Coordinates of C-alpha atoms in Angstrom, one line a residue:
M6 CA 9.4 16.5 -3.7
N7 CA 12.2 16.7 -6.3
I8 CA 14.8 14.2 -7.5
E9 CA 17.5 15.5 -5.1
Q10 CA 15.2 15.0 -2.1
V11 CA 14.2 11.5 -3.2
K12 CA 17.9 10.5 -3.7
H13 CA 18.7 11.8 -0.2
F14 CA 16.1 9.5 1.3
F15 CA 17.5 6.5 -0.5
V16 CA 21.1 7.3 0.4
S17 CA 20.2 8.0 4.0
E18 CA 18.4 4.6 4.3
A19 CA 21.2 2.8 2.5
R20 CA 23.7 4.1 5.0
R21 CA 21.4 3.2 7.9
E22 CA 21.1 -0.3 6.4
K23 CA 24.9 -0.6 6.1
R24 CA 25.4 0.4 9.8
I25 CA 22.8 -2.1 11.1
V26 CA 24.1 -4.9 8.9
L27 CA 27.7 -4.4 9.9
R28 CA 26.7 -4.2 13.6
N29 CA 24.7 -7.4 13.4
T30 CA 27.5 -9.1 11.4
I31 CA 30.1 -8.2 14.1
I32 CA 27.8 -9.4 16.9
I33 CA 26.9 -12.6 15.2
G34 CA 30.5 -13.2 13.9
S35 CA 31.8 -12.7 17.5
I36 CA 29.3 -15.2 18.9
I37 CA 30.1 -17.7 16.1
C38 CA 33.9 -17.3 16.7
I39 CA 33.5 -17.9 20.4
G40 CA 31.4 -21.0 19.7
I41 CA 33.9 -22.3 17.2
A42 CA 36.8 -21.7 19.6
I43 CA 35.0 -23.6 22.3
L44 CA 34.2 -26.4 19.9
L45 CA 37.7 -26.7 18.6
F46 CA 39.1 -26.7 22.1
F47 CA 37.0 -29.8 23.1
T48 CA 37.0 -31.6 19.7
R49 CA 40.3 -30.7 18.2
D50 CA 41.7 -34.3 18.2
F51 CA 38.5 -35.7 16.6
I52 CA 38.5 -33.1 13.8
V53 CA 42.2 -33.7 13.1
D54 CA 41.7 -37.4 12.9
Y55 CA 38.8 -36.9 10.6
F56 CA 40.8 -34.9 8.1
V57 CA 43.9 -37.1 8.3
S58 CA 43.5 -40.3 6.2
S59 CA 45.5 -43.4 6.5
A60 CA 47.4 -42.4 3.3
V61 CA 48.9 -39.3 5.0
K62 CA 52.2 -39.7 6.7
K63 CA 52.3 -39.5 10.4
G64 CA 54.7 -36.5 10.3
D65 CA 52.1 -34.4 8.3
K66 CA 49.5 -34.6 11.0
E67 CA 50.8 -31.5 12.8
G68 CA 50.8 -29.5 9.5
I69 CA 47.2 -30.3 8.8
E70 CA 46.3 -29.3 12.4
R71 CA 47.8 -25.9 11.8
Y72 CA 45.6 -25.3 8.7
I73 CA 42.3 -26.2 10.2
P74 CA 41.7 -22.8 12.0
W75 CA 42.6 -21.0 8.8
I76 CA 40.2 -23.1 6.8
V77 CA 37.4 -22.3 9.2
I78 CA 38.2 -18.5 9.3
V79 CA 38.4 -18.2 5.5
S80 CA 35.1 -20.1 5.1
L81 CA 33.4 -17.8 7.6
L82 CA 34.8 -14.7 5.8
I83 CA 33.5 -15.9 2.5
V84 CA 30.0 -16.5 3.9
V85 CA 30.0 -13.2 5.6
Y86 CA 31.1 -11.3 2.5
F87 CA 28.4 -12.7 0.3
S88 CA 25.8 -12.1 3.0
V89 CA 26.6 -8.4 3.4
R90 CA 27.8 -7.6 -0.1
A91 CA 24.5 -6.2 -1.4
S92 CA 24.1 -3.9 1.7
L93 CA 27.7 -2.6 1.4
R94 CA 27.2 -1.8 -2.3
R95 CA 23.7 -0.4 -1.9
E96 CA 24.8 3.3 -1.9
H97 CA 26.6 2.6 -5.2
T98 CA 23.4 1.2 -6.6
V99 CA 21.5 4.3 -5.6
D100 CA 24.0 6.5 -7.5
K101 CA 23.6 4.3 -10.5
V102 CA 19.8 4.5 -10.5
F103 CA 19.7 8.2 -10.1
K104 CA 22.2 8.8 -12.9
L105 CA 19.8 6.9 -15.2
L106 CA 16.9 9.0 -13.9
E107 CA 18.8 12.2 -14.5
K108 CA 19.3 11.1 -18.1
G109 CA 15.5 10.9 -18.5
E110 CA 14.9 7.2 -17.9
K111 CA 11.5 6.2 -16.5
A112 CA 11.4 4.1 -13.3
V113 CA 8.4 1.8 -12.6
V114 CA 7.7 0.6 -9.1
L115 CA 7.3 -3.2 -9.2
S116 CA 6.8 -4.0 -5.5
E117 CA 7.7 -3.2 -2.0
E118 CA 8.8 -5.6 0.7
R119 CA 8.9 -4.9 4.4
K120 CA 11.6 -6.7 6.4
S121 CA 13.3 -6.5 9.8
L122 CA 17.1 -6.2 9.8
T123 CA 17.4 -7.6 13.3
N124 CA 15.6 -10.8 14.3
L125 CA 15.9 -12.4 17.7
F126 CA 14.6 -16.0 17.6
L127 CA 13.1 -17.3 20.9
F128 CA 11.8 -20.8 20.2
V129 CA 8.5 -20.2 18.3
V130 CA 8.4 -16.5 18.9
T131 CA 10.6 -14.0 16.9
L132 CA 11.4 -10.5 18.2
K133 CA 11.7 -8.1 15.2
F134 CA 13.7 -4.8 15.3
D135 CA 15.0 -2.3 12.8
P136 CA 12.2 -2.4 10.2
I137 CA 13.1 -1.4 6.7
I138 CA 11.3 -1.3 3.3
Y139 CA 12.9 -2.4 0.1
L140 CA 11.5 -0.9 -3.1
S141 CA 11.9 -2.8 -6.4
L142 CA 12.3 -0.6 -9.4
E143 CA 12.4 -1.5 -13.1
L144 CA 14.7 0.9 -14.9
N145 CA 16.4 0.8 -18.3
G146 CA 15.7 -3.0 -18.6
G147 CA 17.1 -3.8 -15.1
V148 CA 15.5 -4.4 -11.7
Y149 CA 17.0 -2.6 -8.7
T150 CA 16.2 -3.2 -5.1
L151 CA 16.7 -0.1 -2.8
P152 CA 16.0 0.6 0.8
I153 CA 13.7 3.5 1.6
Q154 CA 12.6 5.2 4.8
I155 CA 9.2 4.0 6.0
N156 CA 7.9 7.5 6.7
V157 CA 8.5 8.7 3.1
I158 CA 7.6 5.5 1.1
T159 CA 4.3 7.1 0.0
D160 CA 5.9 10.3 -1.3
V161 CA 8.7 8.4 -3.1
K162 CA 6.2 6.1 -4.9
R163 CA 4.2 9.2 -5.9
F164 CA 7.4 10.7 -7.3
F165 CA 8.1 7.7 -9.5
E166 CA 4.5 7.5 -10.6
F167 CA 3.7 11.1 -11.3
G168 CA 7.0 13.0 -11.1
Q169 CA 7.4 16.3 -9.2
Q170 CA 4.0 17.9 -8.4
K171 CA 4.4 21.4 -7.2
D172 CA 0.7 22.0 -6.6
Y173 CA 0.4 18.8 -4.5
D174 CA 3.6 19.7 -2.6
K175 CA 2.2 23.2 -1.9
L176 CA -1.1 21.7 -0.6
M177 CA 0.8 19.3 1.7
D178 CA 2.9 22.2 3.0
T179 CA -0.3 24.0 3.8
M180 CA -1.6 21.1 5.8
Y181 CA 1.5 19.8 7.5
G182 CA 4.3 22.3 7.1
N183 CA 5.9 24.6 9.7
P184 CA 3.5 27.2 11.1
S185 CA 5.1 30.1 9.3
D186 CA 5.4 28.2 6.0
T187 CA 1.9 26.9 6.4
Q188 CA 0.4 30.4 6.9
A189 CA 2.2 31.7 3.8
A190 CA 1.1 28.8 1.7
A191 CA -2.5 29.0 2.9
E192 CA -2.7 32.7 2.0
Q193 CA -1.3 32.0 -1.4
M194 CA -3.7 29.1 -2.0
N195 CA -6.6 31.2 -0.8
E196 CA -5.8 33.8 -3.4
E197 CA -5.7 31.0 -6.1
F198 CA -8.9 29.3 -5.0
T199 CA -11.3 32.1 -4.2
S200 CA -14.4 30.7 -5.9
D201 CA -16.9 28.9 -3.5
V202 CA -17.6 25.2 -4.0
V203 CA -21.2 24.2 -4.0
L204 CA -21.9 20.5 -3.4
K205 CA -24.6 19.4 -5.8
P206 CA -27.0 16.7 -4.8
I207 CA -26.5 13.1 -6.0
T208 CA -29.5 13.3 -8.4
E209 CA -27.9 16.2 -10.2
F210 CA -24.6 14.4 -10.4
R211 CA -26.2 11.3 -11.7
A212 CA -28.1 13.1 -14.4
Y213 CA -25.0 15.0 -15.5
F214 CA -22.8 11.9 -15.8
S215 CA -25.5 9.9 -17.5
Q216 CA -26.1 12.5 -20.1
N217 CA -22.5 13.3 -20.9
F218 CA -20.6 10.0 -20.2
G219 CA -23.3 7.4 -20.1
L220 CA -22.4 5.9 -23.5
E221 CA -18.7 5.7 -22.6
I222 CA -19.5 4.0 -19.2
K223 CA -21.8 1.5 -21.0
A224 CA -19.1 0.8 -23.7
M225 CA -16.4 0.2 -21.0
E226 CA -18.7 -2.2 -19.1
Q227 CA -19.3 -4.1 -22.3
Q228 CA -15.5 -4.3 -22.9
R229 CA -15.1 -5.7 -19.4
K230 CA -17.8 -8.4 -19.9
A231 CA -16.3 -9.3 -23.3
S232 CA -12.9 -9.7 -21.7
K233 CA -14.3 -11.8 -18.9
R234 CA -16.0 -14.1 -21.4
K235 CA -12.7 -14.6 -23.3
I236 CA -10.9 -15.5 -20.1
L237 CA -13.6 -17.9 -19.0
L238 CA -13.5 -19.5 -22.5
V239 CA -9.8 -20.1 -22.3
L240 CA -10.2 -21.5 -18.7
G241 CA -13.0 -23.7 -19.9
V242 CA -10.8 -25.1 -22.7
L243 CA -8.1 -25.9 -20.2
I244 CA -10.5 -27.6 -17.7
V245 CA -12.3 -29.7 -20.4
S246 CA -8.9 -30.7 -21.9
A247 CA -7.7 -31.8 -18.4
L248 CA -10.8 -33.8 -17.7
A249 CA -10.6 -35.4 -21.2
Y250 CA -6.9 -36.3 -20.6
V251 CA -7.7 -37.9 -17.2
A252 CA -10.6 -39.9 -18.6
V253 CA -8.8 -41.2 -21.7
Y254 CA -5.6 -41.9 -19.7
Q255 CA -7.4 -44.0 -17.2
L256 CA -9.1 -46.1 -19.9
A257 CA -6.1 -46.5 -22.1
D258 CA -3.7 -49.5 -21.9
R259 CA 0.0 -49.1 -21.1
S260 CA 1.2 -49.4 -24.7
F261 CA -1.0 -46.5 -25.7
K262 CA -0.2 -44.1 -22.8
D263 CA 3.3 -43.0 -23.9
T264 CA 2.2 -42.0 -27.4
Y265 CA -1.0 -40.6 -26.0
N266 CA 0.8 -38.2 -23.6
T267 CA 2.8 -36.6 -26.5
V268 CA -0.2 -36.3 -28.8
F269 CA -2.5 -34.9 -26.1
I270 CA 0.0 -32.2 -25.1
F271 CA 0.4 -31.0 -28.7
G272 CA -3.3 -31.2 -29.2
V273 CA -4.1 -29.0 -26.2
L274 CA -1.4 -26.5 -27.4
L275 CA -3.0 -26.4 -30.8
I276 CA -6.5 -25.8 -29.4
L277 CA -5.2 -23.0 -27.2
I278 CA -3.4 -21.4 -30.1
V279 CA -6.6 -21.6 -32.3
V280 CA -8.8 -20.2 -29.5
I281 CA -6.5 -17.3 -28.6
R282 CA -5.9 -16.5 -32.3
F283 CA -9.6 -16.5 -32.9
L284 CA -10.2 -14.1 -30.0
F285 CA -7.4 -11.8 -31.1
A286 CA -8.6 -11.8 -34.7
K287 CA -12.1 -11.0 -33.6
K288 CA -10.9 -8.1 -31.5
K289 CA -8.8 -6.8 -34.4
T290 CA -11.7 -7.1 -36.8
G291 CA -14.0 -5.2 -34.5
Q292 CA -11.5 -2.4 -34.1
N293 CA -11.2 -2.1 -37.9
T294 CA -14.9 -1.7 -38.4
T295 CA -14.9 1.3 -36.0
A296 CA -11.6 2.8 -37.2
K297 CA -13.4 5.9 -38.5
A298 CA -15.3 6.4 -35.3
T299 CA -14.0 7.6 -32.0
P300 CA -11.7 5.0 -30.5
P301 CA -13.3 3.2 -27.5
L302 CA -11.9 3.9 -24.0
D303 CA -9.9 1.2 -22.3
Y304 CA -12.1 -0.2 -19.5
T305 CA -9.0 -0.9 -17.3
A306 CA -8.6 2.9 -17.1
F307 CA -12.2 3.4 -15.9
K308 CA -11.3 4.9 -12.6
E309 CA -8.5 7.1 -13.9
I310 CA -10.8 8.6 -16.5
M311 CA -14.2 8.8 -14.7
L312 CA -13.0 9.7 -11.2
T313 CA -10.8 12.5 -12.7
R314 CA -14.0 13.8 -14.3
L315 CA -15.8 13.3 -11.0
A316 CA -13.2 15.5 -9.2
H317 CA -13.4 18.2 -11.9
Y318 CA -17.2 18.1 -11.6
I319 CA -17.0 19.1 -8.0
H320 CA -14.4 21.8 -8.8
P321 CA -12.0 22.1 -11.8
S322 CA -9.0 22.5 -9.5
Y323 CA -9.5 19.2 -7.7
S324 CA -7.2 16.3 -8.6
Y325 CA -7.5 12.5 -8.5
F326 CA -4.6 10.0 -8.3
E327 CA -5.5 6.4 -8.7
K328 CA -2.3 5.2 -7.1
G329 CA -1.8 8.1 -4.6
Y330 CA -2.6 7.9 -0.9
I331 CA -1.8 9.6 2.4
G332 CA 1.6 8.9 4.0
L333 CA 2.2 7.3 7.4
P334 CA 3.4 10.6 9.1
E335 CA 0.1 12.2 8.1
V336 CA -1.9 9.3 9.3
L337 CA -0.2 9.4 12.7
H338 CA -0.5 13.2 12.8
A339 CA -4.3 12.8 12.8
G340 CA -4.2 11.2 16.2
I341 CA -6.6 8.4 15.6
F342 CA -4.0 5.6 15.9
Q343 CA -1.2 4.9 18.4
P344 CA 2.2 5.9 17.0
K345 CA 3.6 2.6 15.5
S346 CA 5.5 1.6 12.4
Y347 CA 2.4 0.4 10.4
S348 CA 2.5 -1.0 6.9
I349 CA 0.5 1.3 4.8
H350 CA -1.1 0.9 1.3
G351 CA -3.8 2.8 -0.5
G352 CA -5.0 4.6 -3.6
D353 CA -7.9 6.6 -5.0
Q354 CA -6.7 9.9 -3.6
F355 CA -8.7 13.2 -4.1
V356 CA -7.0 16.5 -3.1
G357 CA -8.2 20.0 -3.3
H358 CA -9.3 23.2 -1.6
Y359 CA -12.9 23.4 -0.3
N360 CA -14.0 26.9 0.5
G361 CA -10.6 27.9 2.0
V362 CA -9.9 24.5 3.6
P363 CA -7.3 22.2 2.0
F364 CA -8.3 18.5 2.2
Q365 CA -7.3 15.1 1.0
S366 CA -9.2 11.8 0.9
C367 CA -8.1 8.3 -0.1
V368 CA -8.6 4.6 0.4
L369 CA -6.2 3.3 3.0
S370 CA -5.1 0.0 4.5
L371 CA -3.0 -0.2 7.7
S372 CA -1.5 -3.4 9.1
Y373 CA 1.0 -4.1 11.9
R374 CA 3.2 -6.9 13.0
P375 CA 3.7 -6.9 16.8
T376 CA 7.3 -7.0 18.0
L377 CA 6.6 -10.3 19.8
S378 CA 5.1 -12.6 17.1
R379 CA 5.7 -15.8 15.4
S380 CA 7.6 -15.6 12.1
K381 CA 4.7 -17.3 10.2
D382 CA 2.0 -15.1 11.6
P383 CA 0.5 -12.5 9.2
E384 CA 0.4 -8.9 10.0
E385 CA -2.7 -7.8 12.0
E386 CA -5.2 -5.7 9.9
V387 CA -5.6 -2.4 11.8
F388 CA -7.7 -0.4 9.3
Q389 CA -9.2 -0.6 5.9
G390 CA -11.5 2.0 4.4
T391 CA -11.6 5.7 3.5
F392 CA -9.5 8.3 5.2
F393 CA -10.3 12.0 5.0
V394 CA -8.2 14.9 6.4
A395 CA -8.9 18.7 6.3
K396 CA -7.1 21.6 7.8
F397 CA -8.9 24.6 9.1
P398 CA -7.6 28.2 9.3
K399 CA -8.4 28.2 13.0
K400 CA -6.9 26.0 15.7
F401 CA -9.4 24.0 17.8
S402 CA -9.4 24.6 21.5
A403 CA -8.7 20.9 22.3
N404 CA -7.8 17.6 20.8
M405 CA -10.3 14.8 20.8
L406 CA -11.0 11.4 19.5
I407 CA -14.5 10.2 18.6
V408 CA -15.0 6.4 18.6
P409 CA -18.2 4.6 17.6
N410 CA -19.9 2.4 20.2
K411 CA -20.1 -1.2 19.0
S412 CA -21.8 -4.3 20.2
I413 CA -19.7 -7.3 21.3
L414 CA -20.6 -9.1 18.1
N415 CA -19.5 -6.2 15.9
R416 CA -16.2 -5.9 17.8
F417 CA -15.6 -9.6 17.3
V418 CA -16.1 -9.6 13.5
E419 CA -14.2 -6.3 13.0
N420 CA -10.5 -6.0 12.4
C421 CA -8.0 -5.1 15.1
I422 CA -8.6 -1.3 15.0
G423 CA -9.8 -1.3 18.7
N424 CA -6.3 -2.4 19.9
Y425 CA -4.6 0.5 18.2
L426 CA -6.8 3.5 18.9
N427 CA -5.1 6.4 20.6
T428 CA -7.6 6.6 23.5
D429 CA -5.5 8.4 26.1
G430 CA -7.9 11.2 26.9
E431 CA -10.7 11.3 29.4
V432 CA -14.2 10.2 28.4
A433 CA -16.3 13.4 27.8
I434 CA -19.9 13.5 29.0
L435 CA -22.2 15.3 26.6
K436 CA -25.7 16.6 26.9
D437 CA -26.8 15.0 23.6
A438 CA -28.0 11.6 24.7
E439 CA -28.4 10.3 21.2
F440 CA -24.9 11.2 20.2
Q441 CA -23.5 9.8 23.5
K442 CA -25.3 6.5 22.7
A443 CA -23.6 6.3 19.2
F444 CA -20.1 7.5 20.1
T445 CA -17.6 7.7 22.9
V446 CA -15.6 11.0 23.0
Y447 CA -12.1 11.2 24.4
C448 CA -11.0 14.7 25.4
D449 CA -9.2 16.1 28.4
D450 CA -11.2 19.4 28.3
Q451 CA -14.9 18.8 28.9
L452 CA -15.9 22.4 28.1
A453 CA -13.9 22.5 24.9
A454 CA -15.4 19.2 23.7
R455 CA -18.9 20.6 24.2
S456 CA -18.1 23.8 22.4
I457 CA -16.5 22.0 19.4
L458 CA -19.3 19.4 19.2
T459 CA -22.1 21.8 18.0
P460 CA -25.5 20.3 17.1
S461 CA -24.9 20.6 13.4
F462 CA -21.5 18.9 13.7
M463 CA -22.9 16.1 15.8
Q464 CA -25.7 15.6 13.3
K465 CA -23.3 15.3 10.4
L466 CA -21.2 12.7 12.3
R467 CA -24.4 10.7 13.1
Q468 CA -25.4 10.7 9.5
L469 CA -21.9 9.7 8.4
N470 CA -21.8 6.9 10.9
L471 CA -25.1 5.5 9.6
H472 CA -23.8 5.8 6.0
N473 CA -20.7 3.8 7.1
K474 CA -22.5 1.1 9.0
G475 CA -21.4 2.3 12.5
S476 CA -17.7 2.3 11.7
L477 CA -16.9 6.0 11.7
Y478 CA -13.8 7.3 13.6
C479 CA -13.1 11.0 13.9
S480 CA -10.3 13.0 15.5
I481 CA -9.5 16.7 15.9
N482 CA -5.9 17.6 16.4
G483 CA -4.8 21.2 16.3
N484 CA -6.1 22.7 13.1
N485 CA -6.9 19.3 11.5
I486 CA -9.9 17.1 11.4
A487 CA -9.6 13.4 10.3
I488 CA -12.5 11.1 9.4
A489 CA -11.7 7.4 9.1
A490 CA -14.4 5.0 7.9
N491 CA -13.4 1.4 8.7
I492 CA -15.6 -0.3 6.2
G493 CA -13.2 -2.0 3.8
N494 CA -12.3 -0.9 0.3
K495 CA -15.5 0.1 -1.5
Y496 CA -13.5 1.6 -4.4
K497 CA -12.7 -1.7 -6.0
S498 CA -9.9 -2.1 -8.5
T499 CA -10.7 -1.7 -12.1
G500 CA -7.2 -1.6 -13.6
D501 CA -6.6 -5.2 -14.7
I502 CA -8.1 -7.6 -17.1
F503 CA -9.4 -9.9 -14.3
N504 CA -11.6 -7.1 -13.0
T505 CA -14.9 -8.3 -11.6
T506 CA -16.2 -4.8 -10.5
Q507 CA -19.3 -3.8 -12.5
L508 CA -18.5 -0.4 -14.2
D509 CA -21.7 1.6 -14.0
Q510 CA -23.2 4.8 -12.6
N511 CA -23.9 3.2 -9.2
F512 CA -20.2 2.7 -8.7
L513 CA -19.6 6.5 -9.4
D514 CA -22.6 7.5 -7.3
E515 CA -21.2 5.8 -4.2
I516 CA -17.8 7.5 -4.5
Y517 CA -19.3 10.9 -5.1
E518 CA -21.6 10.5 -2.1
D519 CA -18.7 9.5 0.1
L520 CA -16.6 12.5 -0.9
T521 CA -19.3 15.1 -0.7
K522 CA -20.5 13.8 2.7
H523 CA -17.0 14.2 4.0
L524 CA -16.7 17.7 2.5
S525 CA -20.0 18.7 4.1
V526 CA -18.5 18.2 7.5
I527 CA -16.2 21.1 6.8
D528 CA -19.3 23.4 6.5
A529 CA -20.5 22.2 9.9
L530 CA -17.3 23.2 11.6
K531 CA -16.6 26.6 10.0

């Protein structure tokens, strides 16, 4: 995705926002005008008497009466203008942002906010229509809020984070492009990635990383613990100071309290300055003593550094993006979930080409707000876990959805995924009783389901289901297979100073095992 395509998405959504806002403004304005006209018709004398004071001459009453409708109209126009001004100028803001980007300025995504442009209030229930996402960008010292299409939000955020990525775009064209383009891209990528990928056992991976990066991992974990101790020390000073303040204040007499408040505030500030200064000086001194040695790695970049190495360990061509994840159109293409406008977030994306099969894997979170819901209700959590997609050269003979069988208790404690599964097909009856006990298979073609579900494939799915605590969902749609493990986010965040995730070899082992188990399913289907 290049800068022109990204700008087109923003401009298109800005124009859509303008159309909807103007439509809603006209409708609401018409309703308000009708209501005001009815109100003035029945209460005109009362309103005139209210505005006419005893100091105004009797002959001026008719003049004031003539101005009241104009006052109301002008007031409404002012309110309407300030309500829609931002939407009317949004396209101009888009042009301004992209002129700065074309000059080489770097934009940073601050946040995204999902809203509904049309809300119909029905007592405690609100009907929400026309969803839109606003992306807040920091650019050249300013903050800009722009509307963006829901279906491309993931790709747009990727563009701002990593810039244009031709290899990634080529891989996505191979997996989701037009059939003719897909075939050409697949042939080209097969020429580029001709070497076979051999998945090494977890013991070999652990030994390799411990030998080559063990000291770095240990040093980053020590940094994390040291940072945690500093934060706890500052919090401890604040808590002790607050308790001391309360205790002394309760025991002091009134004449002492006013002076005590001022002295105490300055005292706490002085203590905090001394503590923070001490911590900073200690860090600086420690850095000076190792200035001649190799500079330590920043522990907040643990995943970016180590998971990139993990991807390259499997194959040098594989890539890892800490803030990258699959987009909503690709999620819906998999066929696991009903087609709805889900809110989507994610990260920890791996992409590559496994023995002629392009794939991507990431951590994903899906949520949804029903059209009929109360305004204060949070969105329903639909899915949270790992999401893996691979595209095979051959097209499967039928589409199917494989859903794990769960007990009533497990369904009760699970999120709302069961309400959003795309279970439109017929239930397939299989000969494998053990697999039938673990899963329910939805497929309209019984014979095709049995031919696709080979013994080796079913064994892989059973193993994966056990590994993911009985929460494995799998779909086959055309050439693609998707595997969704609804087990929560096991790839905890490590990118902030408040990180509580232990940085060790076990953390990497779990991620490596997840990825290689998903890739091994490809071997069972080839």
